[in-house]
Amino acid sequence: MNATEPIVHIEELTTHYGSRRILNNVSLSVQPRETIVLLGSSGTGKSTLLRHILALEKPTAGHIYIKGMDVCHSTDEELNQLRRRMGVLFQSGALFGSMNLADNVAVPLRELTKLDEPTIQVLVRMKLGLVGLGGFEDLMPSQLSGGMRKRAGLARALALDPEILLFDEPSAGLDPITAAGIDDLILKLKETFPMTIVVVTHELVSAFLIADRIAVMFAGEVVALGTPEEIQRSDHPRVQQFLKRVPEEPERDHEAYLRSLTSS
Amino acid sequence: MGSFLVFVGRNSFDFVRYVGGMAGLGKDAAYWTLVAPLRGKGLRGRAAIHQMVLTGVNAIPIVSLIALFVGLILAFQSAYELRKYGGTVFVVNLVAVAMTRQLGPLMTAVIVAGRSASSFAAELGTMKVNEELDALETMGLNKIKFLVVPKCLALLIMMPCLTLVADLMGILGGSVFTTVELGMPYNYYWTRALDALLLKDILSGLIKSVVFGLIITAVGCYEGFSVKGGAEGVGLATTSSVVISITAIIAADMFFSGLFYYIW
């Protein structure tokens, strides 16, 4: 792969949940070592797009190429090989509730590598130290705050030194100070490791702080794509609405409203 | 009439799809438990031992108690009819054969279904709701190998063991009646009980218990993986895992009882 070839390449992706269209003809390329933020309000399809990149869902049409491999048409074995090069931080942290932090971080190391136990222990402490959770190895996920759970989830995502790191709403449900801490952590990782980072968020401050490029999503489409400065200057009405935090105008069709009340 | 046909058609379709889905899970579980370890893909031994304690060892007291009661009930009921013919001494034969061939394995399976099918469904369902299953998949780990195989292996080993315990306790329960009511010497009771039993009586019960173990694992895990929605979905899956597994166990028991009656 040469330097200019995208590491993630999404081509005309369309997907439906039942009869409802969630993503509509989305195309997007992510360059190696780039941090891209998928920005948009709730229900615009950004988390769905992330789930497609992870091959957790199959699209109705279109392709997603990761490191040149079409993840929509791969065998489980090929996907598993690829997933070992990817780390994911889920919205809730998705820690295994029955294991303590050390065991959570050790899962990928124990299951997917042939490292001996003392090495795994050292690596686990390193990863937990990296996210600021050194010394918390023996705690269970239920004993942690929301922010700590996300940090621990991040430590597990980093366990195998991934090439691509994906975040689903990293600051959702956190207070501003804790959220800023997570942003700082993402910036630190970006500077330290040669990773491609994809972040799904609706937090403006966070997006403009960490992104190299931002893709603004609305109604299942990417409506604007560019550097944070370009997005600031964009005159797309939806982008401006989002940046200026203008609420959606309710539809004023009185006839339809009355019909919706009286129909059974 | 039309809506009745739609109702029947839809339910038949759902039933076939359910059985198909569960058979698929059962096939995968059998592959990862029995075939994959031979191909060097490993088995999660420690997790399996942990599950054996949870599903097997911890169930010994309740299985023993219930089997003891059932043995005693069986003795009372059979004596009620046999005394009309002056054959109360045959209570021993009846208790021994009925416990080992039928009630030992069946009562054990019903108890384990109540304890473990529900706990499998609740555990896996909660993991699904908390995105833990997605996390596992994105790590490139096989959820069947990681989560189902230890449970499957545990029940394959523990169900026959628990059934043997139930057989013994049931026969012991019968001895309470014969000793107290009929004044039969305790040693004579056991000698007579062992004389009445054939090896195939015990073996047919044990074979059934292995099948019941597979049913409990497949239904419990399938219900857990199929959870939709949040806490309510987990509750529904837990309930149906018990109802469906007990129904399937009794149906399988009927099939095997018929089979053993004619061919063995």
mmCIF file of C-alpha atoms in Angstrom, chain B:
data_model
loop_
_atom_site.group_PDB
_atom_site.id
_atom_site.type_symbol
_atom_site.label_atom_id
_atom_site.label_comp_id
_atom_site.label_asym_id
_atom_site.label_seq_id
_atom_site.Cartn_x
_atom_site.Cartn_y
_atom_site.Cartn_z
ATOM 1 C CA MET B 1 -60.520 -17.575 8.153
ATOM 2 C CA GLY B 2 -57.944 -15.610 6.195
ATOM 3 C CA SER B 3 -56.508 -14.027 9.332
ATOM 4 C CA PHE B 4 -56.398 -17.445 11.015
ATOM 5 C CA LEU B 5 -54.325 -18.821 8.143
ATOM 6 C CA VAL B 6 -52.028 -15.790 8.354
ATOM 7 C CA PHE B 7 -51.693 -16.422 12.097
ATOM 8 C CA VAL B 8 -50.871 -20.106 11.593
ATOM 9 C CA GLY B 9 -48.504 -19.326 8.720
ATOM 10 C CA ARG B 10 -46.636 -16.611 10.592
ATOM 11 C CA ASN B 11 -46.261 -18.718 13.716
ATOM 12 C CA SER B 12 -45.112 -21.756 11.742
ATOM 13 C CA PHE B 13 -42.583 -19.556 9.958
ATOM 14 C CA ASP B 14 -41.352 -18.108 13.278
ATOM 15 C CA PHE B 15 -41.126 -21.601 14.746
ATOM 16 C CA VAL B 16 -39.081 -22.939 11.823
ATOM 17 C CA ARG B 17 -36.815 -19.891 11.958
ATOM 18 C CA TYR B 18 -36.347 -20.301 15.720
ATOM 19 C CA VAL B 19 -35.497 -23.984 15.437
ATOM 20 C CA GLY B 20 -33.183 -23.214 12.501
ATOM 21 C CA GLY B 21 -31.383 -20.501 14.463
ATOM 22 C CA MET B 22 -30.994 -22.715 17.498
ATOM 23 C CA ALA B 23 -29.793 -25.653 15.409
ATOM 24 C CA GLY B 24 -27.186 -23.333 13.854
ATOM 25 C CA LEU B 25 -26.013 -22.311 17.318
ATOM 26 C CA GLY B 26 -25.981 -25.957 18.442
ATOM 27 C CA LYS B 27 -23.905 -26.919 15.396
ATOM 28 C CA ASP B 28 -21.376 -24.129 16.028
ATOM 29 C CA ALA B 29 -21.202 -25.008 19.721
ATOM 30 C CA ALA B 30 -20.617 -28.688 18.915
ATOM 31 C CA TYR B 31 -17.882 -27.743 16.416
ATOM 32 C CA TRP B 32 -16.054 -25.454 18.852
ATOM 33 C CA THR B 33 -16.437 -27.918 21.748
ATOM 34 C CA LEU B 34 -15.618 -31.198 20.029
ATOM 35 C CA VAL B 35 -13.870 -30.602 16.677
ATOM 36 C CA ALA B 36 -11.929 -27.331 17.000
ATOM 37 C CA PRO B 37 -9.802 -28.451 19.993
ATOM 38 C CA LEU B 38 -8.583 -31.403 17.888
ATOM 39 C CA ARG B 39 -7.486 -28.902 15.232
ATOM 40 C CA GLY B 40 -5.397 -27.031 17.764
ATOM 41 C CA LYS B 41 -7.814 -24.140 18.194
ATOM 42 C CA GLY B 42 -7.851 -24.481 21.961
ATOM 43 C CA LEU B 43 -10.519 -24.835 24.583
ATOM 44 C CA ARG B 44 -11.195 -22.448 27.444
ATOM 45 C CA GLY B 45 -10.612 -24.970 30.218
ATOM 46 C CA ARG B 46 -10.539 -22.568 33.154
ATOM 47 C CA ALA B 47 -13.799 -20.934 32.131
ATOM 48 C CA ALA B 48 -15.356 -24.393 31.675
ATOM 49 C CA ILE B 49 -14.349 -25.414 35.204
ATOM 50 C CA HIS B 50 -15.836 -22.184 36.542
ATOM 51 C CA GLN B 51 -19.086 -22.997 34.715
ATOM 52 C CA MET B 52 -19.044 -26.572 36.058
ATOM 53 C CA VAL B 53 -19.022 -25.181 39.581
ATOM 54 C CA LEU B 54 -21.833 -22.723 38.817
ATOM 55 C CA THR B 55 -24.097 -25.090 36.908
ATOM 56 C CA GLY B 56 -23.157 -28.426 38.452
ATOM 57 C CA VAL B 57 -21.554 -28.361 41.880
ATOM 58 C CA ASN B 58 -23.769 -25.559 43.176
ATOM 59 C CA ALA B 59 -26.864 -27.439 41.987
ATOM 60 C CA ILE B 60 -26.075 -30.605 43.986
ATOM 61 C CA PRO B 61 -28.027 -29.601 47.159
ATOM 62 C CA ILE B 62 -31.249 -28.664 45.351
ATOM 63 C CA VAL B 63 -31.068 -31.633 42.961
ATOM 64 C CA SER B 64 -30.503 -33.978 45.933
ATOM 65 C CA LEU B 65 -33.358 -32.543 47.939
ATOM 66 C CA ILE B 66 -35.873 -32.641 45.100
ATOM 67 C CA ALA B 67 -34.821 -36.143 43.989
ATOM 68 C CA LEU B 68 -35.210 -37.333 47.589
ATOM 69 C CA PHE B 69 -38.760 -35.958 47.696
ATOM 70 C CA VAL B 70 -39.609 -37.399 44.291
ATOM 71 C CA GLY B 71 -38.345 -40.854 45.360
ATOM 72 C CA LEU B 72 -40.501 -40.694 48.458
ATOM 73 C CA ILE B 73 -43.572 -39.510 46.523
ATOM 74 C CA LEU B 74 -43.047 -42.287 43.995
ATOM 75 C CA ALA B 75 -42.909 -44.860 46.812
ATOM 76 C CA PHE B 76 -46.151 -43.567 48.361
ATOM 77 C CA GLN B 77 -48.004 -43.501 45.058
ATOM 78 C CA SER B 78 -46.867 -46.910 43.863
ATOM 79 C CA ALA B 79 -47.549 -48.520 47.254
ATOM 80 C CA TYR B 80 -51.080 -47.118 47.148
ATOM 81 C CA GLU B 81 -51.841 -49.191 44.068
ATOM 82 C CA LEU B 82 -49.539 -52.190 44.686
ATOM 83 C CA ARG B 83 -50.899 -52.959 48.153
ATOM 84 C CA LYS B 84 -54.226 -53.901 46.555
ATOM 85 C CA TYR B 85 -52.396 -56.819 44.981
ATOM 86 C CA GLY B 86 -50.210 -57.536 48.000
ATOM 87 C CA GLY B 87 -47.155 -56.455 46.081
ATOM 88 C CA THR B 88 -45.832 -53.578 48.168
ATOM 89 C CA VAL B 89 -42.390 -55.134 48.056
ATOM 90 C CA PHE B 90 -42.248 -54.202 44.349
ATOM 91 C CA VAL B 91 -42.198 -50.546 45.370
ATOM 92 C CA VAL B 92 -38.437 -50.986 45.483
ATOM 93 C CA ASN B 93 -38.230 -52.122 41.858
ATOM 94 C CA LEU B 94 -40.556 -49.401 40.697
ATOM 95 C CA VAL B 95 -38.701 -46.621 42.493
ATOM 96 C CA ALA B 96 -35.290 -47.834 41.305
ATOM 97 C CA VAL B 97 -36.274 -48.253 37.660
ATOM 98 C CA ALA B 98 -38.447 -45.144 37.418
ATOM 99 C CA MET B 99 -35.815 -42.936 39.043
ATOM 100 C CA THR B 100 -32.909 -44.093 36.891
ATOM 101 C CA ARG B 101 -34.730 -44.391 33.580
ATOM 102 C CA GLN B 102 -37.023 -41.412 33.877
ATOM 103 C CA LEU B 103 -37.384 -39.183 36.883
ATOM 104 C CA GLY B 104 -33.717 -38.792 37.803
ATOM 105 C CA PRO B 105 -32.685 -37.347 34.431
ATOM 106 C CA LEU B 106 -35.954 -35.442 33.939
ATOM 107 C CA MET B 107 -36.078 -33.751 37.352
ATOM 108 C CA THR B 108 -32.376 -32.886 37.111
ATOM 109 C CA ALA B 109 -32.910 -31.352 33.681
ATOM 110 C CA VAL B 110 -35.900 -29.323 34.872
ATOM 111 C CA ILE B 111 -33.927 -27.992 37.851
ATOM 112 C CA VAL B 112 -30.857 -27.188 35.729
ATOM 113 C CA ALA B 113 -33.080 -25.534 33.123
ATOM 114 C CA GLY B 114 -34.540 -23.329 35.844
ATOM 115 C CA ARG B 115 -31.137 -22.472 37.274
ATOM 116 C CA SER B 116 -28.828 -22.383 34.276
ATOM 117 C CA ALA B 117 -30.835 -21.795 31.072
ATOM 118 C CA SER B 118 -32.169 -18.653 32.738
ATOM 119 C CA SER B 119 -28.745 -17.563 33.922
ATOM 120 C CA PHE B 120 -27.202 -18.168 30.460
ATOM 121 C CA ALA B 121 -29.969 -16.103 28.833
ATOM 122 C CA ALA B 122 -29.672 -13.293 31.391
ATOM 123 C CA GLU B 123 -25.868 -13.199 31.230
ATOM 124 C CA LEU B 124 -25.588 -13.189 27.432
ATOM 125 C CA GLY B 125 -28.601 -10.883 27.058
ATOM 126 C CA THR B 126 -27.062 -8.320 29.414
ATOM 127 C CA MET B 127 -23.768 -8.612 27.545
ATOM 128 C CA LYS B 128 -25.596 -7.889 24.303
ATOM 129 C CA VAL B 129 -27.393 -4.864 25.751
ATOM 130 C CA ASN B 130 -24.081 -3.513 27.122
ATOM 131 C CA GLU B 131 -22.368 -3.888 23.703
ATOM 132 C CA GLU B 132 -20.044 -6.516 25.226
ATOM 133 C CA LEU B 133 -20.892 -8.975 22.430
ATOM 134 C CA ASP B 134 -20.025 -6.314 19.840
ATOM 135 C CA ALA B 135 -16.778 -5.638 21.690
ATOM 136 C CA LEU B 136 -15.936 -9.337 21.580
ATOM 137 C CA GLU B 137 -16.667 -9.522 17.875
ATOM 138 C CA THR B 138 -14.616 -6.421 17.057
ATOM 139 C CA MET B 139 -11.684 -7.954 18.948
ATOM 140 C CA GLY B 140 -11.790 -10.793 16.446
ATOM 141 C CA LEU B 141 -12.927 -13.285 19.105
ATOM 142 C CA ASN B 142 -15.532 -15.921 18.389
ATOM 143 C CA LYS B 143 -18.481 -15.486 20.758
ATOM 144 C CA ILE B 144 -19.387 -19.176 20.504
ATOM 145 C CA LYS B 145 -15.916 -20.291 21.529
ATOM 146 C CA PHE B 146 -15.561 -17.615 24.160
ATOM 147 C CA LEU B 147 -18.987 -17.751 25.790
ATOM 148 C CA VAL B 148 -20.973 -20.818 24.705
ATOM 149 C CA VAL B 149 -18.338 -23.570 24.707
ATOM 150 C CA PRO B 150 -17.451 -23.335 28.432
ATOM 151 C CA LYS B 151 -21.170 -23.588 29.272
ATOM 152 C CA CYS B 152 -21.728 -26.432 26.812
ATOM 153 C CA LEU B 153 -18.751 -28.389 28.071
ATOM 154 C CA ALA B 154 -19.758 -27.818 31.693
ATOM 155 C CA LEU B 155 -23.271 -29.160 31.154
ATOM 156 C CA LEU B 156 -22.103 -32.093 29.008
ATOM 157 C CA ILE B 157 -19.987 -33.223 31.950
ATOM 158 C CA MET B 158 -22.154 -32.122 34.875
ATOM 159 C CA MET B 159 -25.571 -33.295 33.672
ATOM 160 C CA PRO B 160 -24.706 -37.022 33.886
ATOM 161 C CA CYS B 161 -23.034 -36.432 37.254
ATOM 162 C CA LEU B 162 -26.059 -34.593 38.633
ATOM 163 C CA THR B 163 -28.333 -37.264 37.198
ATOM 164 C CA LEU B 164 -26.392 -39.972 39.055
ATOM 165 C CA VAL B 165 -26.759 -37.957 42.257
ATOM 166 C CA ALA B 166 -30.504 -37.629 41.592
ATOM 167 C CA ASP B 167 -30.809 -41.387 40.897
ATOM 168 C CA LEU B 168 -29.134 -42.231 44.197
ATOM 169 C CA MET B 169 -31.081 -39.667 46.203
ATOM 170 C CA GLY B 170 -34.374 -40.754 44.635
ATOM 171 C CA ILE B 171 -33.784 -44.374 45.561
ATOM 172 C CA LEU B 172 -32.755 -43.210 49.018
ATOM 173 C CA GLY B 173 -36.068 -41.328 49.240
ATOM 174 C CA GLY B 174 -37.914 -44.563 48.437
ATOM 175 C CA SER B 175 -36.056 -46.322 51.239
ATOM 176 C CA VAL B 176 -37.520 -43.892 53.790
ATOM 177 C CA PHE B 177 -40.981 -45.209 52.941
ATOM 178 C CA THR B 178 -40.066 -48.898 52.833
ATOM 179 C CA THR B 179 -38.107 -48.732 56.090
ATOM 180 C CA VAL B 180 -40.685 -46.754 58.069
ATOM 181 C CA GLU B 181 -43.925 -48.052 56.591
ATOM 182 C CA LEU B 182 -43.102 -51.590 55.495
ATOM 183 C CA GLY B 183 -40.378 -52.280 58.059
ATOM 184 C CA MET B 184 -38.072 -53.486 55.283
ATOM 185 C CA PRO B 185 -34.422 -53.703 56.401
ATOM 186 C CA TYR B 186 -32.362 -50.902 54.884
ATOM 187 C CA ASN B 187 -29.677 -53.227 53.473
ATOM 188 C CA TYR B 188 -32.282 -55.475 51.926
ATOM 189 C CA TYR B 189 -33.851 -52.449 50.230
ATOM 190 C CA TRP B 190 -30.597 -51.520 48.525
ATOM 191 C CA THR B 191 -29.760 -55.086 47.522
ATOM 192 C CA ARG B 192 -33.195 -55.469 46.019
ATOM 193 C CA ALA B 193 -33.004 -52.098 44.284
ATOM 194 C CA LEU B 194 -29.629 -52.965 42.711
ATOM 195 C CA ASP B 195 -30.946 -56.366 41.643
ATOM 196 C CA ALA B 196 -33.915 -54.697 39.960
ATOM 197 C CA LEU B 197 -31.694 -52.382 37.948
ATOM 198 C CA LEU B 198 -30.047 -53.234 34.666
ATOM 199 C CA LEU B 199 -27.058 -51.338 33.361
ATOM 200 C CA LYS B 200 -29.152 -50.119 30.439
ATOM 201 C CA ASP B 201 -31.624 -48.471 32.856
ATOM 202 C CA ILE B 202 -28.860 -46.286 34.232
ATOM 203 C CA LEU B 203 -27.192 -45.726 30.849
ATOM 204 C CA SER B 204 -30.388 -44.729 29.069
ATOM 205 C CA GLY B 205 -30.965 -42.093 31.758
ATOM 206 C CA LEU B 206 -27.421 -40.779 31.409
ATOM 207 C CA ILE B 207 -27.660 -40.589 27.610
ATOM 208 C CA LYS B 208 -30.842 -38.554 27.955
ATOM 209 C CA SER B 209 -29.174 -36.258 30.475
ATOM 210 C CA VAL B 210 -26.443 -35.389 27.953
ATOM 211 C CA VAL B 211 -29.094 -34.487 25.371
ATOM 212 C CA PHE B 212 -30.940 -32.392 27.968
ATOM 213 C CA GLY B 213 -27.667 -30.588 28.723
ATOM 214 C CA LEU B 214 -27.277 -29.686 25.060
ATOM 215 C CA ILE B 215 -30.879 -28.446 24.907
ATOM 216 C CA ILE B 216 -30.406 -26.242 27.987
ATOM 217 C CA THR B 217 -27.181 -24.722 26.593
ATOM 218 C CA ALA B 218 -28.613 -24.149 23.123
ATOM 219 C CA VAL B 219 -31.893 -22.594 24.296
ATOM 220 C CA GLY B 220 -30.336 -20.474 27.064
ATOM 221 C CA CYS B 221 -27.561 -19.108 24.835
ATOM 222 C CA TYR B 222 -29.804 -18.616 21.803
ATOM 223 C CA GLU B 223 -32.333 -16.671 23.876
ATOM 224 C CA GLY B 224 -29.516 -14.544 25.314
ATOM 225 C CA PHE B 225 -28.061 -13.753 21.877
ATOM 226 C CA SER B 226 -31.531 -12.870 20.537
ATOM 227 C CA VAL B 227 -32.270 -10.219 23.181
ATOM 228 C CA LYS B 228 -33.674 -7.014 21.722
ATOM 229 C CA GLY B 229 -34.165 -3.768 23.605
ATOM 230 C CA GLY B 230 -32.971 -3.161 27.126
ATOM 231 C CA ALA B 231 -33.712 -4.641 30.523
ATOM 232 C CA GLU B 232 -37.208 -5.717 29.493
ATOM 233 C CA GLY B 233 -35.769 -7.743 26.620
ATOM 234 C CA VAL B 234 -33.411 -9.526 29.019
ATOM 235 C CA GLY B 235 -36.360 -10.359 31.294
ATOM 236 C CA LEU B 236 -38.412 -11.755 28.429
ATOM 237 C CA ALA B 237 -35.496 -13.848 27.157
ATOM 238 C CA THR B 238 -34.881 -15.240 30.641
ATOM 239 C CA THR B 239 -38.514 -16.298 30.993
ATOM 240 C CA SER B 240 -38.752 -17.874 27.559
ATOM 241 C CA SER B 241 -35.420 -19.678 27.991
ATOM 242 C CA VAL B 242 -36.896 -21.608 30.944
ATOM 243 C CA VAL B 243 -40.287 -22.252 29.316
ATOM 244 C CA ILE B 244 -38.809 -23.326 25.979
ATOM 245 C CA SER B 245 -36.037 -25.465 27.424
ATOM 246 C CA ILE B 246 -38.405 -27.346 29.756
ATOM 247 C CA THR B 247 -40.836 -27.926 26.866
ATOM 248 C CA ALA B 248 -38.006 -29.123 24.619
ATOM 249 C CA ILE B 249 -36.637 -31.359 27.393
ATOM 250 C CA ILE B 250 -39.996 -33.058 27.914
ATOM 251 C CA ALA B 251 -40.488 -33.480 24.153
ATOM 252 C CA ALA B 252 -36.999 -34.997 23.845
ATOM 253 C CA ASP B 253 -37.691 -37.206 26.858
ATOM 254 C CA MET B 254 -40.855 -38.505 25.200
ATOM 255 C CA PHE B 255 -38.927 -39.257 22.021
ATOM 256 C CA PHE B 256 -36.101 -41.062 23.806
ATOM 257 C CA SER B 257 -38.445 -42.996 26.115
ATOM 258 C CA GLY B 258 -40.224 -44.320 23.029
ATOM 259 C CA LEU B 259 -36.949 -45.064 21.304
ATOM 260 C CA PHE B 260 -35.473 -46.945 24.263
ATOM 261 C CA TYR B 261 -38.748 -48.827 24.830
ATOM 262 C CA TYR B 262 -38.665 -50.265 21.328
ATOM 263 C CA ILE B 263 -34.971 -50.722 20.578
ATOM 264 C CA TRP B 264 -33.222 -51.188 23.911
#
